[in-house]
Amino acid sequence: MLFELYADSLFTSPYALSVFVALTEKGLPFSVKTVDLGSGEQRQAAFADRALTARVPALVEGDFVLTESSAITEYLDESFPPPEYIALYPQDRRQRALARQLQAWVRSDLVPVRVERDTETVFFKKPCAPLSETAQAAAAKLVHVAERLVQGPQHLFGDWSIADTDLAIMLSRLVRNGDAVPAKLRDYVDFQWQRPSVQAWLARHQPG
């Protein structure tokens, strides 16, 4: 069945990116439709009546519509499991829990970094001011956690998982804006950035 993925019209949502990467990695057929968040299209009935939380990303499978990116990637991994399809999460249950913990954390914490280093500064090099004291503290927390998890330039749990994409995009908010980040984390971001599924997303960018 062909999936439909609703993403933001500028392709700057890190959460839509996460689902796009998941679908691409799974090799599942899907089309992409966009929602103009700037004009409030996500609140209009055509979208909001279908997508429960009226947010992107939204995944449509027939008459089933699911929002919230980590819920979508978990659904895809359960619906299309290995070995026929690539795993989005580690197979070890504790590592899988750690990957989900990381996903939940980057979506719910570090708000000052997400505000002062929004993804337009990452993808379109939009100018930004030096980090405020509050954002510096959040950035230090991000670096501290990432340094504990990242052991080398490649993957967190041996093999690639969707948590690698999510952490790399969060770290890129600092790396791509020249903020102080240890070399091993810069190398990790650069390695994840080159993954073909991420490059496919980058190719879709439409500057505002």
Short mmCIF file of C-alpha atoms in Angstrom, two decimals:
data_model
loop_
_atom_site.label_atom_id
_atom_site.label_comp_id
_atom_site.label_asym_id
_atom_site.label_seq_id
_atom_site.Cartn_x
_atom_site.Cartn_y
_atom_site.Cartn_z
CA MET A 1 0.00 0.00 0.00
CA LEU A 2 1.24 3.50 -0.82
CA PHE A 3 1.70 5.67 2.25
CA GLU A 4 1.23 9.43 2.31
CA LEU A 5 3.55 11.50 4.46
CA TYR A 6 2.46 15.02 5.35
CA ALA A 7 5.44 17.28 6.04
CA ASP A 8 5.94 21.02 6.41
CA SER A 9 6.18 22.91 3.14
CA LEU A 10 9.76 24.10 3.81
CA PHE A 11 10.98 20.62 4.79
CA THR A 12 12.55 21.93 7.98
CA SER A 13 10.68 19.81 10.55
CA PRO A 14 13.18 17.45 12.20
CA TYR A 15 10.26 15.21 13.10
CA ALA A 16 8.98 14.95 9.55
CA LEU A 17 12.58 14.27 8.55
CA SER A 18 12.69 11.38 11.04
CA VAL A 19 9.60 9.75 9.50
CA PHE A 20 10.81 10.40 5.94
CA VAL A 21 14.09 8.66 6.82
CA ALA A 22 12.20 5.76 8.43
CA LEU A 23 10.02 5.19 5.36
CA THR A 24 13.02 5.48 3.05
CA GLU A 25 15.12 3.09 5.10
CA LYS A 26 12.28 0.56 5.16
CA GLY A 27 11.97 0.81 1.39
CA LEU A 28 8.24 1.47 1.68
CA PRO A 29 6.45 3.24 -1.19
CA PHE A 30 5.22 6.67 -0.15
CA SER A 31 4.30 10.05 -1.51
CA VAL A 32 4.93 13.36 0.20
CA LYS A 33 2.34 16.08 0.67
CA THR A 34 3.05 19.39 2.31
CA VAL A 35 1.29 21.58 4.83
CA ASP A 36 1.99 25.31 4.99
CA LEU A 37 2.52 25.83 8.71
CA GLY A 38 3.20 29.54 8.26
CA SER A 39 -0.32 30.16 6.96
CA GLY A 40 -1.91 27.88 9.55
CA GLU A 41 -2.96 25.21 7.07
CA GLN A 42 -2.49 22.58 9.77
CA ARG A 43 -5.46 24.08 11.64
CA GLN A 44 -7.81 23.99 8.67
CA ALA A 45 -10.45 21.28 8.59
CA ALA A 46 -9.02 19.48 5.55
CA PHE A 47 -5.99 18.50 7.62
CA ALA A 48 -7.05 18.88 11.24
CA ASP A 49 -10.15 16.70 10.86
CA ARG A 50 -7.92 13.80 9.74
CA ALA A 51 -4.76 14.31 11.79
CA LEU A 52 -5.71 13.96 15.45
CA THR A 53 -3.10 16.35 16.86
CA ALA A 54 -3.17 18.67 13.80
CA ARG A 55 0.60 18.54 13.50
CA VAL A 56 3.18 17.30 11.04
CA PRO A 57 4.35 14.76 10.36
CA ALA A 58 1.21 12.79 9.65
CA LEU A 59 1.26 9.34 8.10
CA VAL A 60 -1.74 8.19 6.08
CA GLU A 61 -2.30 4.51 5.35
CA GLY A 62 -5.69 4.09 3.73
CA ASP A 63 -8.23 5.34 6.25
CA PHE A 64 -5.69 5.23 9.10
CA VAL A 65 -3.94 8.49 10.02
CA LEU A 66 -1.20 8.72 12.64
CA THR A 67 0.66 11.75 13.94
CA GLU A 68 3.63 12.26 16.30
CA SER A 69 6.88 11.12 14.76
CA SER A 70 8.12 8.59 17.31
CA ALA A 71 4.68 6.92 17.37
CA ILE A 72 4.90 6.69 13.58
CA THR A 73 8.39 5.19 13.52
CA GLU A 74 7.47 2.64 16.17
CA TYR A 75 4.36 1.73 14.19
CA LEU A 76 6.40 1.28 11.00
CA ASP A 77 8.97 -0.88 12.76
CA GLU A 78 6.30 -3.13 14.24
CA SER A 79 4.35 -3.33 10.98
CA PHE A 80 7.37 -4.05 8.77
CA PRO A 81 9.83 -5.92 10.99
CA PRO A 82 13.25 -7.36 10.23
CA PRO A 83 14.70 -9.42 8.69
CA GLU A 84 12.62 -8.56 5.62
CA TYR A 85 12.90 -4.85 6.41
CA ILE A 86 15.68 -2.87 8.06
CA ALA A 87 15.19 -2.34 11.79
CA LEU A 88 14.56 1.22 12.91
CA TYR A 89 15.28 0.34 16.53
CA PRO A 90 17.89 -1.90 18.19
CA GLN A 91 16.87 -5.52 18.59
CA ASP A 92 18.15 -5.72 22.17
CA ARG A 93 15.27 -4.64 24.41
CA ARG A 94 17.38 -2.43 26.66
CA GLN A 95 19.09 -0.69 23.76
CA ARG A 96 15.67 -0.28 22.15
CA ALA A 97 14.42 1.36 25.33
CA LEU A 98 17.45 3.67 25.35
CA ALA A 99 16.78 4.65 21.73
CA ARG A 100 13.17 5.48 22.58
CA GLN A 101 14.32 7.39 25.67
CA LEU A 102 16.60 9.48 23.48
CA GLN A 103 13.81 10.15 20.99
CA ALA A 104 11.46 11.28 23.76
CA TRP A 105 14.13 13.49 25.31
CA VAL A 106 15.11 15.45 22.19
CA ARG A 107 11.42 16.11 21.53
CA SER A 108 10.53 17.28 25.04
CA ASP A 109 13.65 19.01 26.45
CA LEU A 110 16.26 21.52 25.24
CA VAL A 111 13.63 24.07 24.23
CA PRO A 112 16.03 27.06 24.29
CA VAL A 113 18.31 25.32 21.78
CA ARG A 114 15.36 24.43 19.57
CA VAL A 115 14.14 28.06 19.67
CA GLU A 116 17.46 29.88 19.23
CA ARG A 117 18.84 27.36 16.75
CA ASP A 118 15.75 26.45 14.76
CA THR A 119 16.23 24.16 11.79
CA GLU A 120 16.09 27.02 9.30
CA THR A 121 19.50 27.98 10.70
CA VAL A 122 20.62 24.43 9.97
CA PHE A 123 19.17 23.86 6.51
CA PHE A 124 19.11 27.39 5.11
CA LYS A 125 21.90 29.05 7.14
CA LYS A 126 19.50 31.64 8.52
CA PRO A 127 21.52 34.09 10.65
CA CYS A 128 21.25 33.64 14.39
CA ALA A 129 22.52 35.47 17.48
CA PRO A 130 24.91 34.00 20.07
CA LEU A 131 23.20 31.62 22.45
CA SER A 132 21.60 33.16 25.53
CA GLU A 133 22.67 31.95 28.95
CA THR A 134 19.61 29.73 29.13
CA ALA A 135 20.34 28.23 25.71
CA GLN A 136 24.01 27.76 26.63
CA ALA A 137 22.92 25.70 29.62
CA ALA A 138 20.63 23.61 27.42
CA ALA A 139 23.40 23.18 24.85
CA ALA A 140 25.79 22.04 27.59
CA LYS A 141 23.21 19.45 28.68
CA LEU A 142 22.84 18.24 25.11
CA VAL A 143 26.60 17.90 24.68
CA HIS A 144 26.96 16.13 28.03
CA VAL A 145 24.33 13.53 27.15
CA ALA A 146 25.63 13.07 23.60
CA GLU A 147 29.20 12.58 24.80
CA ARG A 148 28.03 9.75 27.05
CA LEU A 149 26.22 8.06 24.18
CA VAL A 150 28.48 8.67 21.19
CA GLN A 151 31.51 6.40 21.33
CA GLY A 152 32.70 6.88 17.77
CA PRO A 153 31.79 8.60 14.50
CA GLN A 154 29.24 5.98 13.49
CA HIS A 155 26.20 4.57 15.31
CA LEU A 156 25.00 4.66 18.92
CA PHE A 157 24.00 1.02 19.23
CA GLY A 158 26.33 -0.77 16.82
CA ASP A 159 23.97 -0.71 13.87
CA TRP A 160 22.14 2.37 12.64
CA SER A 161 18.84 3.25 14.30
CA ILE A 162 16.38 6.11 13.91
CA ALA A 163 17.73 7.51 17.18
CA ASP A 164 20.97 8.26 15.33
CA THR A 165 19.12 10.50 12.92
CA ASP A 166 17.22 12.25 15.70
CA LEU A 167 20.31 12.90 17.82
CA ALA A 168 22.36 14.05 14.84
CA ILE A 169 19.73 16.55 13.78
CA MET A 170 19.54 17.95 17.30
CA LEU A 171 23.33 18.25 17.51
CA SER A 172 23.43 19.84 14.07
CA ARG A 173 21.66 22.86 15.53
CA LEU A 174 24.94 23.58 17.31
CA VAL A 175 27.40 22.11 14.81
CA ARG A 176 26.02 23.88 11.73
CA ASN A 177 25.96 27.21 13.53
CA GLY A 178 29.55 27.09 14.74
CA ASP A 179 28.77 26.60 18.42
CA ALA A 180 31.37 24.83 20.53
CA VAL A 181 30.95 21.07 20.15
CA PRO A 182 33.58 18.36 20.76
CA ALA A 183 35.22 16.97 17.64
CA LYS A 184 33.79 13.46 18.09
CA LEU A 185 30.25 14.88 18.07
CA ARG A 186 30.95 16.95 14.96
CA ASP A 187 32.28 13.80 13.27
CA TYR A 188 29.19 11.89 14.35
CA VAL A 189 26.87 14.53 12.88
CA ASP A 190 28.82 14.61 9.61
CA PHE A 191 28.68 10.80 9.35
CA GLN A 192 24.92 10.67 9.94
CA TRP A 193 24.35 13.59 7.57
CA GLN A 194 25.79 11.57 4.69
CA ARG A 195 23.28 8.73 5.04
CA PRO A 196 21.42 8.45 1.69
CA SER A 197 17.99 8.69 3.34
CA VAL A 198 18.98 11.99 4.99
CA GLN A 199 20.47 13.28 1.76
CA ALA A 200 17.18 12.47 0.01
CA TRP A 201 15.37 14.73 2.47
CA LEU A 202 17.90 17.53 2.02
CA ALA A 203 17.36 17.38 -1.74
CA ARG A 204 13.71 18.41 -1.20
CA HIS A 205 14.43 21.71 0.50
CA GLN A 206 12.67 24.78 -0.77
CA PRO A 207 14.15 27.95 0.77
CA GLY A 208 11.65 30.42 2.12
#
